[in-house]
PDB file of C-alpha atoms in Angstrom:
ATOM      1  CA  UNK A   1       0.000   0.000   0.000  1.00  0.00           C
ATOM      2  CA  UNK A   2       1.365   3.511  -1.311  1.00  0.00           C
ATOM      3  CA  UNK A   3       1.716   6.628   1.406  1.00  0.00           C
ATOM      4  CA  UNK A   4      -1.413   8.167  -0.317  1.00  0.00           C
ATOM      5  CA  UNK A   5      -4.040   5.206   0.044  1.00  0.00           C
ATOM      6  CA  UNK A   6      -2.089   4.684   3.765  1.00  0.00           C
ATOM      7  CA  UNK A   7      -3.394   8.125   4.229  1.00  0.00           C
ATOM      8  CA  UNK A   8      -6.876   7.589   2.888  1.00  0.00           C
ATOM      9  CA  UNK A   9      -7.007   4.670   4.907  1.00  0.00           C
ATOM     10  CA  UNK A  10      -6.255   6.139   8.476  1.00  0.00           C
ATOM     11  CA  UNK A  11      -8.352   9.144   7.814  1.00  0.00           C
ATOM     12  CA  UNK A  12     -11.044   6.270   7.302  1.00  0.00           C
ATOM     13  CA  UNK A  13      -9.906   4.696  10.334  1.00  0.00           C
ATOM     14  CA  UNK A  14      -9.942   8.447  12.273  1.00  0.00           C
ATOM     15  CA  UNK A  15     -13.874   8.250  12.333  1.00  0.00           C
ATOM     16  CA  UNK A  16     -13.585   5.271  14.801  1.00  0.00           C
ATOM     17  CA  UNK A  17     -10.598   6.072  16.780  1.00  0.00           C
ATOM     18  CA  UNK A  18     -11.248   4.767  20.552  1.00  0.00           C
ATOM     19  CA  UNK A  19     -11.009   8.141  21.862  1.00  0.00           C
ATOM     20  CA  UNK A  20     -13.496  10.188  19.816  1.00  0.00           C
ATOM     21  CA  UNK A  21     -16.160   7.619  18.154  1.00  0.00           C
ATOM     22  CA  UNK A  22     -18.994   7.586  20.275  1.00  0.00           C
ATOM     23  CA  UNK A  23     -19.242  11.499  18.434  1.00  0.00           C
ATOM     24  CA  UNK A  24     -19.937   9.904  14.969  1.00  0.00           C
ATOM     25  CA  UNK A  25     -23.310   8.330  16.085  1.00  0.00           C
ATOM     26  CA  UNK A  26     -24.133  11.580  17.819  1.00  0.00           C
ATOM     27  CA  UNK A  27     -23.457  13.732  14.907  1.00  0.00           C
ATOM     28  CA  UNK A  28     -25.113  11.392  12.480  1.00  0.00           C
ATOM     29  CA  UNK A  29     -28.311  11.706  15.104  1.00  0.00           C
ATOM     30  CA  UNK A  30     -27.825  15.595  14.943  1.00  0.00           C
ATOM     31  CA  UNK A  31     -28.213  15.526  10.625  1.00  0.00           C
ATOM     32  CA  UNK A  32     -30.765  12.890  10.736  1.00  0.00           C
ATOM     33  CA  UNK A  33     -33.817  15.449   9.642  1.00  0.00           C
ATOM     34  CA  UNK A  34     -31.016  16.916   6.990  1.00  0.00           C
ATOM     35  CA  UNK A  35     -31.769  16.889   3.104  1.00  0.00           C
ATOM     36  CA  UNK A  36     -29.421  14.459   1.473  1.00  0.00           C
ATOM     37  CA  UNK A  37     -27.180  17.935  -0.054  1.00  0.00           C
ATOM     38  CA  UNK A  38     -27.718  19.191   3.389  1.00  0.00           C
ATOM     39  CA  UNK A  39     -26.053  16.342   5.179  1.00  0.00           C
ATOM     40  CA  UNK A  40     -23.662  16.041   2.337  1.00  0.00           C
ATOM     41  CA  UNK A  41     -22.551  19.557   3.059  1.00  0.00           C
ATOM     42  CA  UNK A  42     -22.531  19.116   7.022  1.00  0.00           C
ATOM     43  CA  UNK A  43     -20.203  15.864   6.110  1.00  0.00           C
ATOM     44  CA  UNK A  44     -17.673  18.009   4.587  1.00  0.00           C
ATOM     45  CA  UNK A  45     -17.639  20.997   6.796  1.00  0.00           C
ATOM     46  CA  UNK A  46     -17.216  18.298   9.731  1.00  0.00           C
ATOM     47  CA  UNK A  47     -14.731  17.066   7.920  1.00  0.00           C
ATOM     48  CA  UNK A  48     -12.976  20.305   7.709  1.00  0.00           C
ATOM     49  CA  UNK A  49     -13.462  21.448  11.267  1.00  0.00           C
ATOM     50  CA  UNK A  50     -11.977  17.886  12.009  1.00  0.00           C
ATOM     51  CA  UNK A  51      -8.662  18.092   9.698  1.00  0.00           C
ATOM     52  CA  UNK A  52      -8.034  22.178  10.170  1.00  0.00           C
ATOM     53  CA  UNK A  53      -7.384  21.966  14.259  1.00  0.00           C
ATOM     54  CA  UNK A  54      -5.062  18.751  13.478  1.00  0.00           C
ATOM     55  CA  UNK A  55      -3.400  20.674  10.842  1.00  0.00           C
ATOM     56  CA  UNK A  56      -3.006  23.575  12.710  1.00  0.00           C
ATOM     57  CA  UNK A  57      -2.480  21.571  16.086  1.00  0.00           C
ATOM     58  CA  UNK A  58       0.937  19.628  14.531  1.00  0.00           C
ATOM     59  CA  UNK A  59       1.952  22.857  12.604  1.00  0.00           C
ATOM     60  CA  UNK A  60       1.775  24.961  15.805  1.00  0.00           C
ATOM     61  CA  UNK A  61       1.366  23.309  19.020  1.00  0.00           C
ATOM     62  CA  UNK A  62       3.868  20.253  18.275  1.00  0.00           C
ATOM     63  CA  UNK A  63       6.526  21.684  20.801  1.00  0.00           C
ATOM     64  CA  UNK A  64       4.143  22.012  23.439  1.00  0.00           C
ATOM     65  CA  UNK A  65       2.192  18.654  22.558  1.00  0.00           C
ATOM     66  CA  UNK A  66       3.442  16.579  25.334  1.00  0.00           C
ATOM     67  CA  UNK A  67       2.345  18.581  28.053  1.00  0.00           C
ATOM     68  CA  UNK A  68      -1.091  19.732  26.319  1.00  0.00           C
ATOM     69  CA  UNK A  69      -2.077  16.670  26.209  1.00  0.00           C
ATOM     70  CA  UNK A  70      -2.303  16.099  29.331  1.00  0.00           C
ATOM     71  CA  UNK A  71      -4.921  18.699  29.989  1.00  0.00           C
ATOM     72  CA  UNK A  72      -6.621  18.045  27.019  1.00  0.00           C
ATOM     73  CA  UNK A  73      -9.207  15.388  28.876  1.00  0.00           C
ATOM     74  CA  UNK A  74     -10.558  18.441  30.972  1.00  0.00           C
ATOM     75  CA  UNK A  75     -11.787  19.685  27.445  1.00  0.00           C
ATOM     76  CA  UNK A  76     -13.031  16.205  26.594  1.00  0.00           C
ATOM     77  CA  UNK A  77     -15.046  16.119  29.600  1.00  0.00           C
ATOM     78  CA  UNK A  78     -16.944  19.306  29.151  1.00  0.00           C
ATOM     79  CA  UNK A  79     -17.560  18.089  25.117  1.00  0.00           C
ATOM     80  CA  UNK A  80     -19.492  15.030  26.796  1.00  0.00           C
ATOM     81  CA  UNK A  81     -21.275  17.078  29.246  1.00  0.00           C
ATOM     82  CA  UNK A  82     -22.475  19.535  26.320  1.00  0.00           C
ATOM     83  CA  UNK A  83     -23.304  16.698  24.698  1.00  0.00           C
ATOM     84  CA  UNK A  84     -25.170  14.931  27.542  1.00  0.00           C
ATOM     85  CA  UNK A  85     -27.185  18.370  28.165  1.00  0.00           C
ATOM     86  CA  UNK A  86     -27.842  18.821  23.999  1.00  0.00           C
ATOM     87  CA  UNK A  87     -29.544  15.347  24.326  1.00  0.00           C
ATOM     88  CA  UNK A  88     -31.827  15.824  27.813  1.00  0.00           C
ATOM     89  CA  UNK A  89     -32.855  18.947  26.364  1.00  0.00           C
ATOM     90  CA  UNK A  90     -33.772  17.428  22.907  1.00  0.00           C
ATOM     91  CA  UNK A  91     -35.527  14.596  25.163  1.00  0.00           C
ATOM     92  CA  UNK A  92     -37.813  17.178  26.672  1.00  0.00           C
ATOM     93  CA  UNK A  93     -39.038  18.336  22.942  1.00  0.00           C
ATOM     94  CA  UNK A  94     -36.666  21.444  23.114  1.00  0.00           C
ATOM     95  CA  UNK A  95     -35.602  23.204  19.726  1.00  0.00           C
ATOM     96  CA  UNK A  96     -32.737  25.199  20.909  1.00  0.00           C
ATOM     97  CA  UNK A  97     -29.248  26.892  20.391  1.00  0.00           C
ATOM     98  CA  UNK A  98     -26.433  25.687  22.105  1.00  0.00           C
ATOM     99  CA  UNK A  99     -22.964  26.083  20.868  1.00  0.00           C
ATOM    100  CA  UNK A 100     -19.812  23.634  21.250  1.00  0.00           C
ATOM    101  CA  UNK A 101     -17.881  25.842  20.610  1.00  0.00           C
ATOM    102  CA  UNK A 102     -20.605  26.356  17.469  1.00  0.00           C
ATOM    103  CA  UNK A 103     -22.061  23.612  18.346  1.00  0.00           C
ATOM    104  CA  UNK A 104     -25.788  23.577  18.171  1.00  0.00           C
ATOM    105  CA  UNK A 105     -28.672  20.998  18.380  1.00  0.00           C
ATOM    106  CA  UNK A 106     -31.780  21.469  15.813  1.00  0.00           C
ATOM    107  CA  UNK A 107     -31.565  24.195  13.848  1.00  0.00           C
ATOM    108  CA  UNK A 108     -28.564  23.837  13.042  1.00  0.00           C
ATOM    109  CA  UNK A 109     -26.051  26.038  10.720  1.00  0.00           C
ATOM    110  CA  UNK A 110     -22.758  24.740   8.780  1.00  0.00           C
ATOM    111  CA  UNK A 111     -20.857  26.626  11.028  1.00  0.00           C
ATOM    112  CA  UNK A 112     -22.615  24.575  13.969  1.00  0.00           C
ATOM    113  CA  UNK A 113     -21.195  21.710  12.006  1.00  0.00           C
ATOM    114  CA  UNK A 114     -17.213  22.909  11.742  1.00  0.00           C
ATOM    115  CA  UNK A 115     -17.308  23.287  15.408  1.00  0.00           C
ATOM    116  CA  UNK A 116     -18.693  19.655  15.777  1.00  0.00           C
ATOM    117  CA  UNK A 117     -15.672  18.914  13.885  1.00  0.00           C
ATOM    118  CA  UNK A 118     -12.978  20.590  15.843  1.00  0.00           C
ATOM    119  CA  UNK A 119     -15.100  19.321  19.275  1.00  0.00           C
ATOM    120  CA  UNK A 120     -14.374  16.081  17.795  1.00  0.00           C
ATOM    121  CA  UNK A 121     -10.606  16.170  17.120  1.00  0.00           C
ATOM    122  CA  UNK A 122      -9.932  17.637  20.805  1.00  0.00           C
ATOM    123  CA  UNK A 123     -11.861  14.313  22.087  1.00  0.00           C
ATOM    124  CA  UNK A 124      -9.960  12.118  19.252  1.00  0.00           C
ATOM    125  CA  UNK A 125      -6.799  14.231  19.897  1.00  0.00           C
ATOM    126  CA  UNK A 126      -4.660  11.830  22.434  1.00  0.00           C
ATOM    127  CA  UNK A 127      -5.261   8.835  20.208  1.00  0.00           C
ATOM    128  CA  UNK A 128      -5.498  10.107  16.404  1.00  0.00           C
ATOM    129  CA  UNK A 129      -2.613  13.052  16.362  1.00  0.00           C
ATOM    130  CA  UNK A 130       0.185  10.805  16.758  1.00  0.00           C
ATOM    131  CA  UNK A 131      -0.289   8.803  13.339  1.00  0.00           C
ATOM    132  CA  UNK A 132      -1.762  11.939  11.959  1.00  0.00           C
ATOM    133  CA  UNK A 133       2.171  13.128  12.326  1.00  0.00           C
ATOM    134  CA  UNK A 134       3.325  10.258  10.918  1.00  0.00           C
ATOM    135  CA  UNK A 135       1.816  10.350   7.814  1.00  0.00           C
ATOM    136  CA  UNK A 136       1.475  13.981   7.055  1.00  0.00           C
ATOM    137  CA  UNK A 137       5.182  14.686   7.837  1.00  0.00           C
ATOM    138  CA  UNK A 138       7.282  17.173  10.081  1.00  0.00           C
ATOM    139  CA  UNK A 139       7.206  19.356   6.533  1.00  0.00           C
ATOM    140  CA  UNK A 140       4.030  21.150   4.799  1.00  0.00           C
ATOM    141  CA  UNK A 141       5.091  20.512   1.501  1.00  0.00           C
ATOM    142  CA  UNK A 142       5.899  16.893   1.411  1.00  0.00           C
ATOM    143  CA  UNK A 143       2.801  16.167   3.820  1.00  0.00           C
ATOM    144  CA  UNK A 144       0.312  18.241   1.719  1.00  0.00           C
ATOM    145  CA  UNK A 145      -0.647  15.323  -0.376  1.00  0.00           C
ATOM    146  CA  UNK A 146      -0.759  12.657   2.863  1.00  0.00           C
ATOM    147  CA  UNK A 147      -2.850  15.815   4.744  1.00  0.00           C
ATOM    148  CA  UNK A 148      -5.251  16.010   1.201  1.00  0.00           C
ATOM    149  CA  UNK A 149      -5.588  12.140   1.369  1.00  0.00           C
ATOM    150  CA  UNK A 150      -6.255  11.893   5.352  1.00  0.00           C
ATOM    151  CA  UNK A 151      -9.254  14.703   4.685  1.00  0.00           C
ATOM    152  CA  UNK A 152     -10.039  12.382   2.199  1.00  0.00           C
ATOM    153  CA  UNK A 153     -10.830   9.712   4.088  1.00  0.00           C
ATOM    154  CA  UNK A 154     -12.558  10.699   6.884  1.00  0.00           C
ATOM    155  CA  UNK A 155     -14.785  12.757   4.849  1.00  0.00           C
ATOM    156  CA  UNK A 156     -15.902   9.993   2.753  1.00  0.00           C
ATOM    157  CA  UNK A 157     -17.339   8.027   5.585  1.00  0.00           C
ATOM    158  CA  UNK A 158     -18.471  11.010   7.385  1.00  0.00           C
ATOM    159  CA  UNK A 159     -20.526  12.199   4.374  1.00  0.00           C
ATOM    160  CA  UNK A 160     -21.551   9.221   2.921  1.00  0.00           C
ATOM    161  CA  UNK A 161     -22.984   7.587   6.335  1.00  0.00           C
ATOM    162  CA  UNK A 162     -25.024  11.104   6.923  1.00  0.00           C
ATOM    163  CA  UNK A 163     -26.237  11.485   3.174  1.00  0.00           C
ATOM    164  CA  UNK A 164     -27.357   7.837   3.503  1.00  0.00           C
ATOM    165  CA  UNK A 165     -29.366   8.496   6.550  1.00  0.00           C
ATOM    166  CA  UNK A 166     -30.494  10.988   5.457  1.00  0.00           C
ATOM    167  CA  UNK A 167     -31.967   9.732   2.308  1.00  0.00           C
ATOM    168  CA  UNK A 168     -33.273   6.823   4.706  1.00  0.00           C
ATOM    169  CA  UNK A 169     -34.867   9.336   7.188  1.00  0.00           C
ATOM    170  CA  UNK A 170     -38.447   9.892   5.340  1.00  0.00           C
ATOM    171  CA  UNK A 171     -38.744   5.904   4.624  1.00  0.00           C
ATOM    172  CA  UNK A 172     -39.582   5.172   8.113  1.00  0.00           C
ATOM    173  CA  UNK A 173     -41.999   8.096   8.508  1.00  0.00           C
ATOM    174  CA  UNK A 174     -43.652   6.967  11.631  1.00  0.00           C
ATOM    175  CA  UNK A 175     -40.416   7.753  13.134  1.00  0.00           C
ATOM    176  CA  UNK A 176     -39.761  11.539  12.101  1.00  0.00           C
ATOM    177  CA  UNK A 177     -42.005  13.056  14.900  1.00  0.00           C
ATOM    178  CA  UNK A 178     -39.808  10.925  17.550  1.00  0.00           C
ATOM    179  CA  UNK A 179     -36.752  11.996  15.435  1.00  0.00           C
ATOM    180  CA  UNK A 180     -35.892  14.541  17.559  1.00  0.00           C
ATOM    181  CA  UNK A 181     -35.829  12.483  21.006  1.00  0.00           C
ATOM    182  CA  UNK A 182     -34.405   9.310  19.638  1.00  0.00           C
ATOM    183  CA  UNK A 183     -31.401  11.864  18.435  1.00  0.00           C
ATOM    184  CA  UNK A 184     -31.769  12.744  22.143  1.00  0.00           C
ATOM    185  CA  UNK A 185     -31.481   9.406  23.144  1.00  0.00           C
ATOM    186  CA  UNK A 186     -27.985   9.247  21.216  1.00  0.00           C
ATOM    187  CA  UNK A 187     -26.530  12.189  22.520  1.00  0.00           C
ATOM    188  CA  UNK A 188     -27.297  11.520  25.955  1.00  0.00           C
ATOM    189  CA  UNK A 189     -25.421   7.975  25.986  1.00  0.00           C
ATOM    190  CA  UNK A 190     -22.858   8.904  23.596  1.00  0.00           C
ATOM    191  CA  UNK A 191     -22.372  12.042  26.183  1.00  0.00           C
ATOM    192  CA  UNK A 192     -22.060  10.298  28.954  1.00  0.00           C
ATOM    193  CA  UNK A 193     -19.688   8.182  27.365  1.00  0.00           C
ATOM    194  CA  UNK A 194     -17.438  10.906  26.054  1.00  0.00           C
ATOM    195  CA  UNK A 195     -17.516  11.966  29.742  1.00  0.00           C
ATOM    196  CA  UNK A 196     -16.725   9.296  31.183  1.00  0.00           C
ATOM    197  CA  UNK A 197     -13.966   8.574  28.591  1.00  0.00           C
ATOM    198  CA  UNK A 198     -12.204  11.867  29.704  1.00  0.00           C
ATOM    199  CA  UNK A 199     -12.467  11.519  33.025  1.00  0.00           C
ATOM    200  CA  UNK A 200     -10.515   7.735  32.259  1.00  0.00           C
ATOM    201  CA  UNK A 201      -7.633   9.777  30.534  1.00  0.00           C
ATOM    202  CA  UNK A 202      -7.643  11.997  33.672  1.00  0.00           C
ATOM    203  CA  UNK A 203      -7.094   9.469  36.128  1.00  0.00           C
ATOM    204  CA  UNK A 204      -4.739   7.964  33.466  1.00  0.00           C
ATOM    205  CA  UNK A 205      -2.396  11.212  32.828  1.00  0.00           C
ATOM    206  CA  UNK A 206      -2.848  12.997  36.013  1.00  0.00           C
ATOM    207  CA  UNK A 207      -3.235  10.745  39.283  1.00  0.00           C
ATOM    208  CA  UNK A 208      -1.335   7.404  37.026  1.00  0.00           C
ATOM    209  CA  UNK A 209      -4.094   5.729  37.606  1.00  0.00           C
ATOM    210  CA  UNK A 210      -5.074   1.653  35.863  1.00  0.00           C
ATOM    211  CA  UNK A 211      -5.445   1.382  32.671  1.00  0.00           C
ATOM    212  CA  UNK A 212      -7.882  -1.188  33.210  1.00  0.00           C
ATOM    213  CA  UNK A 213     -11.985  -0.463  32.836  1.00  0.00           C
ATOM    214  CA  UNK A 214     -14.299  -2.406  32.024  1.00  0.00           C
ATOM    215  CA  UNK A 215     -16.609   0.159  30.930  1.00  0.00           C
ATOM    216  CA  UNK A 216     -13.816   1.436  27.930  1.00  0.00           C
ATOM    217  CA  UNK A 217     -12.163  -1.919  27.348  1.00  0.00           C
ATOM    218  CA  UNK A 218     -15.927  -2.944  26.281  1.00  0.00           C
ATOM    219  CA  UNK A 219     -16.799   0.119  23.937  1.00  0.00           C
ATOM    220  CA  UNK A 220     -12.594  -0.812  22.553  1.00  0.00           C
ATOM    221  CA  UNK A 221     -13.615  -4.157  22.100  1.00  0.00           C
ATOM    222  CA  UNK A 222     -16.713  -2.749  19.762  1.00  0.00           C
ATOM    223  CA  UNK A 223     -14.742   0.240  18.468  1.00  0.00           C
ATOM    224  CA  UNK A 224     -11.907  -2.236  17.119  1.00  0.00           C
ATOM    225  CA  UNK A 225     -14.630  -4.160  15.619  1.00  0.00           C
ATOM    226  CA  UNK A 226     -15.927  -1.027  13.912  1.00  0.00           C
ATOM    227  CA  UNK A 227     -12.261  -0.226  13.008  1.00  0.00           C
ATOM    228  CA  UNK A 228     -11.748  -3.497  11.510  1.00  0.00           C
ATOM    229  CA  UNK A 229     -14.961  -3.459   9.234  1.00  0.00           C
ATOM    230  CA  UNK A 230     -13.776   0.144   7.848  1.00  0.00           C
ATOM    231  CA  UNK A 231     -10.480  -1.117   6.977  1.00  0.00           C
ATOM    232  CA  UNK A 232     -11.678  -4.591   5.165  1.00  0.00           C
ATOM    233  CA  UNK A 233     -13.996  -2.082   3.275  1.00  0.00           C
ATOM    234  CA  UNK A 234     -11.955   0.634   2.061  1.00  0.00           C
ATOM    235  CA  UNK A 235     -12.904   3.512   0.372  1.00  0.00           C
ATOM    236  CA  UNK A 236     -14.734   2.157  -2.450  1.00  0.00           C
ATOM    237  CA  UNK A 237     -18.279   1.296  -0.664  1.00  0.00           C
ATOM    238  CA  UNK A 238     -18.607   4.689   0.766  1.00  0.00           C
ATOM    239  CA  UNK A 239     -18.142   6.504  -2.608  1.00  0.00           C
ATOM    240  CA  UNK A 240     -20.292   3.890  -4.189  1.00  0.00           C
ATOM    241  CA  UNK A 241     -22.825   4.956  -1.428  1.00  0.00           C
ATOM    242  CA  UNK A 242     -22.328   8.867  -2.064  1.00  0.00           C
ATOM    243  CA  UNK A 243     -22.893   8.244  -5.836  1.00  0.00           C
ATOM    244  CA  UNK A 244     -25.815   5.678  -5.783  1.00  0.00           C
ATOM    245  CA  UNK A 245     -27.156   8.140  -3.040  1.00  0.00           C
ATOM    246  CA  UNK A 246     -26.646  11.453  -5.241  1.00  0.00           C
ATOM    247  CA  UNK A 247     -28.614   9.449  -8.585  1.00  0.00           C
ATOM    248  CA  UNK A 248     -31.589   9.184  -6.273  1.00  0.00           C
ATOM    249  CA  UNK A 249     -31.989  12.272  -4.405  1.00  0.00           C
ATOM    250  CA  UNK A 250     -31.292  14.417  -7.980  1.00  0.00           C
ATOM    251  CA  UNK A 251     -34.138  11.594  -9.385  1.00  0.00           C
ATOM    252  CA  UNK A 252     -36.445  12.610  -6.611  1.00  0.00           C
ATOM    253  CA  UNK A 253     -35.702  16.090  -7.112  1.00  0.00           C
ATOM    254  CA  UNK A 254     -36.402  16.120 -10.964  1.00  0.00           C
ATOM    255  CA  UNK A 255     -39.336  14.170 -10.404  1.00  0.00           C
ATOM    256  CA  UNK A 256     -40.637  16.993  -8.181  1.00  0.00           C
ATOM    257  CA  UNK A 257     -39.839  19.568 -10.691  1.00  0.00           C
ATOM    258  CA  UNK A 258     -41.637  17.818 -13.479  1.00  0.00           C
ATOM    259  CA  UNK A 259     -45.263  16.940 -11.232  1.00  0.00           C
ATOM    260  CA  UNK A 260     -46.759  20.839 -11.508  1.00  0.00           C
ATOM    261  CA  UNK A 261     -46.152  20.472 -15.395  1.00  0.00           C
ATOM    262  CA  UNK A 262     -47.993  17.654 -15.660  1.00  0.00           C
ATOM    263  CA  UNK A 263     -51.140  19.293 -13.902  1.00  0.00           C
TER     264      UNK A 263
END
């Protein structure tokens, strides 16, 4: 395997890293009322959001990464409390605004969506940034193309599992009033899991605590799982997904364009 499809790979992989992938079912709960362009759009300015505080993170804050990191769990901690109060608040019915750090629940804007991303590199941060710097390189220009390739990846599942959803959203129509809570419901656990997760790396990096949990080494066991199926699949099912997915929603859309004519 060439550096490039390495790259494309463990930007795949970055969607499931142990530290950060209880977010993905959250934010794929957060888009699940999205139009498919909608979600396809959110997908990529995750995506971004994701990849631009990495980029700037090894660029800038490589000297100091060490001892950053160590605090870093503090910030994970207060990610999966946002999260867990997003959730109880979409549980009581709630349409609101609240930000992470642009975070939002339903309505949502892009920008809500690019702050989802960077909330979910600082939780992904102590286990993805290391191979991050491996592949992308200590210089810009050679590590341009590996950085390209890494975006790459992780925005192809990103986008195509929340353009899929999406598109599956209005087929199970007895569920869209309830949409809202059972996002809730998603949030909540994946919160308090994020939560919980931080406050592991803080007994971890700060009192030396046991590495040993049961609670973690059972959502690793089901992470590496998750891992395992993205590598075995590669890229080519997701794009296949974001094409097949694209045919039908710009079918559905010409369809509605043609009805009035007919009339």
């Amino acid at each position: 395997m060439n550096d490039i499809a390495l790259a494309v790979l463990a930007g795949m992989l970055a969607t499931v890293n142990p530290c950060g992938f209880a977010m993905l079912p959250a934010y794929l709960a957060l888009v699940a009322r999205d139009s498919p362009a909608r979600a396809f759009m959110s997908g990529l300015v995750m995506t971004a959001g994701f990849v631009t505080f990495f980029g700037l993170f090894g660029l800038v804050l490589t000297p100091i990464a060490t001892t950053l990191k160590r605090y870093l769990p503090f910030v994970t901690v207060v990610i999966g409390l946002a999260m867990l109060a997003i959730g109880v608040l979409l549980l009581l019915g709630k349409e609101l605004y609240l930000r992470l750090p642009k975070l939002q629940a339903a309505p949502k804007s892009l920008w809500s969506m690019y702050g989802y991303g960077i909330a979910f590199a600082i939780a992904s941060l102590s286990c993805a940034i290391g191979p991050f710097l491996v592949l992308i390189g200590a210089s810009l220009q050679e590590g341009l193309p590996a950085f390209l390739a890494y975006a790459l990846g992780m925005g192809l599942v990103v986008t195509a599992l929340a353009v899929a959803g999406s598109l599956l959203a209005p087929r199970v129509r007895k569920l869209l009033p309830h949409v809202g809570r059972i996002g809730g419901v998603v949030l909540v656990v994946m919160g308090a899991y994020v939560t919980y997760y931080g406050v592991y790396e803080l007994r971890l990096f700060l009192a030396n605590g046991s590495a040993q949990d049961p609670v973690v080494q059972a959502a690793g066991g089901f992470q590496s799982t998750l891992a395992q199926i993205v590598a075995a699949l590669g890229p080519w099912p997701f794009i296949v997904v974001l094409v097949v997915v694209s045919v039908l929603w710009l079918n559905r859309r010409r369809r509605k364009a043609v009805r009035p004519d007919r009339r």
